[in-house]
Amino acid sequence: MKEIIAVVRMNKVSATKKALIKVGAAGFTALKVMGRGRLVEDKSVIAERRETLLALAQKNDHETEKRITEFLDGTRLFPRRMFTVLAHDEDVPGIVQAIISANKTQYNVGDGKIFVLPVLDAVRVRTKESGDAAI
């Protein structure tokens, strides 16, 4: 039995839910979280992303530029969604692949992170079933 924790972009929540349902995940929980990943050190990627974000913002003011700069230099946390899925060991590769497929973008940064952890036990409150039967 494993716990899969996936941290994904907010605009990928619907795609992630659909992918988890399609792959047959028994159930999942989603939480709003704030955070940031490892900073990108390639200055060309950062410059390109900065220009794209400024163009998307459709504003050319100091506040917008400040927020984008803080986003790219690591001083600002940004919203993400964290999914938690309990799964049978044999289902983990399919679930992980479904999450990757739903969340991979062409941006080369910020697509999220997936963690797979062992689960010692689970108990279904309603029936008191434990172990794999509780999933």
Coordinates of C-alpha atoms in Angstrom, one line a residue:
M1 CA 0.0 0.0 0.0
K2 CA 1.3 3.4 -1.0
E3 CA 0.5 7.1 -0.6
I4 CA 1.0 9.2 -3.7
I5 CA 1.3 12.9 -3.1
A6 CA 1.2 15.1 -6.1
V7 CA 1.7 18.9 -6.1
V8 CA 0.4 20.4 -9.4
R9 CA -0.4 23.7 -11.0
M10 CA -3.8 25.2 -10.1
N11 CA -4.9 25.2 -13.8
K12 CA -4.3 21.5 -14.0
V13 CA -6.7 20.5 -11.2
S14 CA -9.5 19.4 -13.5
A15 CA -7.2 17.5 -15.8
T16 CA -5.6 15.7 -12.8
K17 CA -9.0 14.8 -11.3
K18 CA -10.2 13.4 -14.7
A19 CA -6.9 11.4 -15.1
L20 CA -7.2 9.9 -11.6
I21 CA -10.8 8.8 -12.2
K22 CA -9.9 7.4 -15.6
V23 CA -7.0 5.3 -14.3
G24 CA -9.2 4.0 -11.5
A25 CA -7.8 5.6 -8.4
A26 CA -10.0 4.4 -5.5
G27 CA -10.3 8.0 -4.2
F28 CA -8.2 11.0 -3.5
T29 CA -8.1 14.3 -1.5
A30 CA -7.1 17.7 -2.9
L31 CA -5.9 20.6 -0.8
K32 CA -5.0 24.2 -1.7
V33 CA -1.4 24.8 -0.8
M34 CA 1.2 27.5 -1.2
G35 CA 4.8 26.8 -2.1
R36 CA 7.6 26.9 -4.6
G37 CA 10.0 24.4 -6.1
R38 CA 13.7 24.6 -6.9
L39 CA 14.8 27.8 -8.7
V40 CA 15.6 27.5 -12.3
E41 CA 19.2 28.6 -12.8
D42 CA 19.2 28.9 -16.6
K43 CA 18.9 32.7 -17.2
S44 CA 17.6 32.2 -20.7
V45 CA 14.6 30.2 -19.5
I46 CA 13.9 32.8 -16.8
A47 CA 14.1 35.7 -19.2
E48 CA 11.8 33.9 -21.7
R49 CA 9.3 33.1 -19.0
R50 CA 9.4 36.7 -17.7
E51 CA 8.6 38.1 -21.1
T52 CA 5.7 35.6 -21.6
L53 CA 4.3 36.4 -18.2
L54 CA 4.5 40.2 -18.8
A55 CA 2.7 39.8 -22.1
L56 CA 0.0 37.6 -20.5
A57 CA -0.5 40.2 -17.7
Q58 CA -1.6 42.8 -20.2
K59 CA -0.5 45.4 -17.7
N60 CA 2.7 47.4 -17.8
D61 CA 2.9 48.7 -14.3
H62 CA 5.4 48.4 -11.5
E63 CA 3.3 46.1 -9.3
T64 CA 2.8 43.5 -12.0
E65 CA 6.5 43.5 -12.9
K66 CA 7.4 43.2 -9.2
R67 CA 5.1 40.2 -8.7
I68 CA 6.5 38.5 -11.8
T69 CA 10.1 39.2 -10.7
E70 CA 9.4 37.8 -7.2
F71 CA 7.8 34.7 -8.7
L72 CA 10.8 34.0 -10.8
D73 CA 13.5 34.9 -8.3
G74 CA 12.0 32.7 -5.5
T75 CA 10.9 35.3 -3.0
R76 CA 7.1 34.7 -3.6
L77 CA 5.2 31.6 -2.8
F78 CA 2.5 30.7 -5.3
P79 CA -0.7 28.6 -5.2
R80 CA -0.7 25.0 -6.0
R81 CA -3.0 22.0 -5.5
M82 CA -1.8 19.0 -3.5
F83 CA -3.5 15.6 -4.3
T84 CA -3.2 12.7 -1.9
V85 CA -4.0 9.2 -3.2
L86 CA -3.9 5.9 -1.4
A87 CA -3.2 3.0 -3.8
H88 CA -2.4 -0.7 -4.0
D89 CA 1.3 -1.2 -4.8
E90 CA 0.4 -2.6 -8.3
D91 CA -1.7 0.5 -9.2
V92 CA 1.0 3.1 -8.4
P93 CA 2.8 3.1 -11.8
G94 CA -0.4 3.8 -13.6
I95 CA -1.5 6.5 -11.2
V96 CA 1.9 8.2 -11.4
Q97 CA 1.9 8.1 -15.2
A98 CA -1.7 9.5 -15.3
I99 CA -0.6 12.4 -13.1
I100 CA 2.4 13.1 -15.2
S101 CA 0.4 13.0 -18.5
A102 CA -2.2 15.4 -17.1
N103 CA 0.4 17.9 -15.8
K104 CA 3.4 18.0 -18.2
T105 CA 3.6 21.3 -20.0
Q106 CA 5.9 22.8 -22.6
Y107 CA 7.3 25.4 -20.1
N108 CA 10.1 23.1 -18.8
V109 CA 9.6 24.5 -15.3
G110 CA 6.9 24.3 -12.6
D111 CA 5.0 21.2 -13.7
G112 CA 4.8 19.8 -10.2
K113 CA 6.2 17.0 -8.1
I114 CA 5.1 13.5 -7.2
F115 CA 6.1 11.7 -4.0
V116 CA 5.4 8.0 -3.4
L117 CA 5.5 6.8 0.3
P118 CA 4.9 3.5 2.0
V119 CA 1.7 3.3 4.1
L120 CA 1.8 1.0 7.1
D121 CA -1.9 0.7 7.5
A122 CA -5.3 2.2 6.7
V123 CA -8.6 1.7 8.4
R124 CA -12.1 2.3 6.9
V125 CA -14.1 4.0 9.7
R126 CA -17.5 2.7 8.6
T127 CA -16.6 -1.0 8.4
K128 CA -13.4 -1.1 10.5
E129 CA -11.7 -2.9 7.6
S130 CA -7.9 -2.4 7.6
G131 CA -5.0 -2.9 5.3
D132 CA -5.6 -3.2 1.5
A133 CA -9.3 -3.8 2.1
A134 CA -9.7 -0.3 3.5
I135 CA -8.5 1.4 0.2

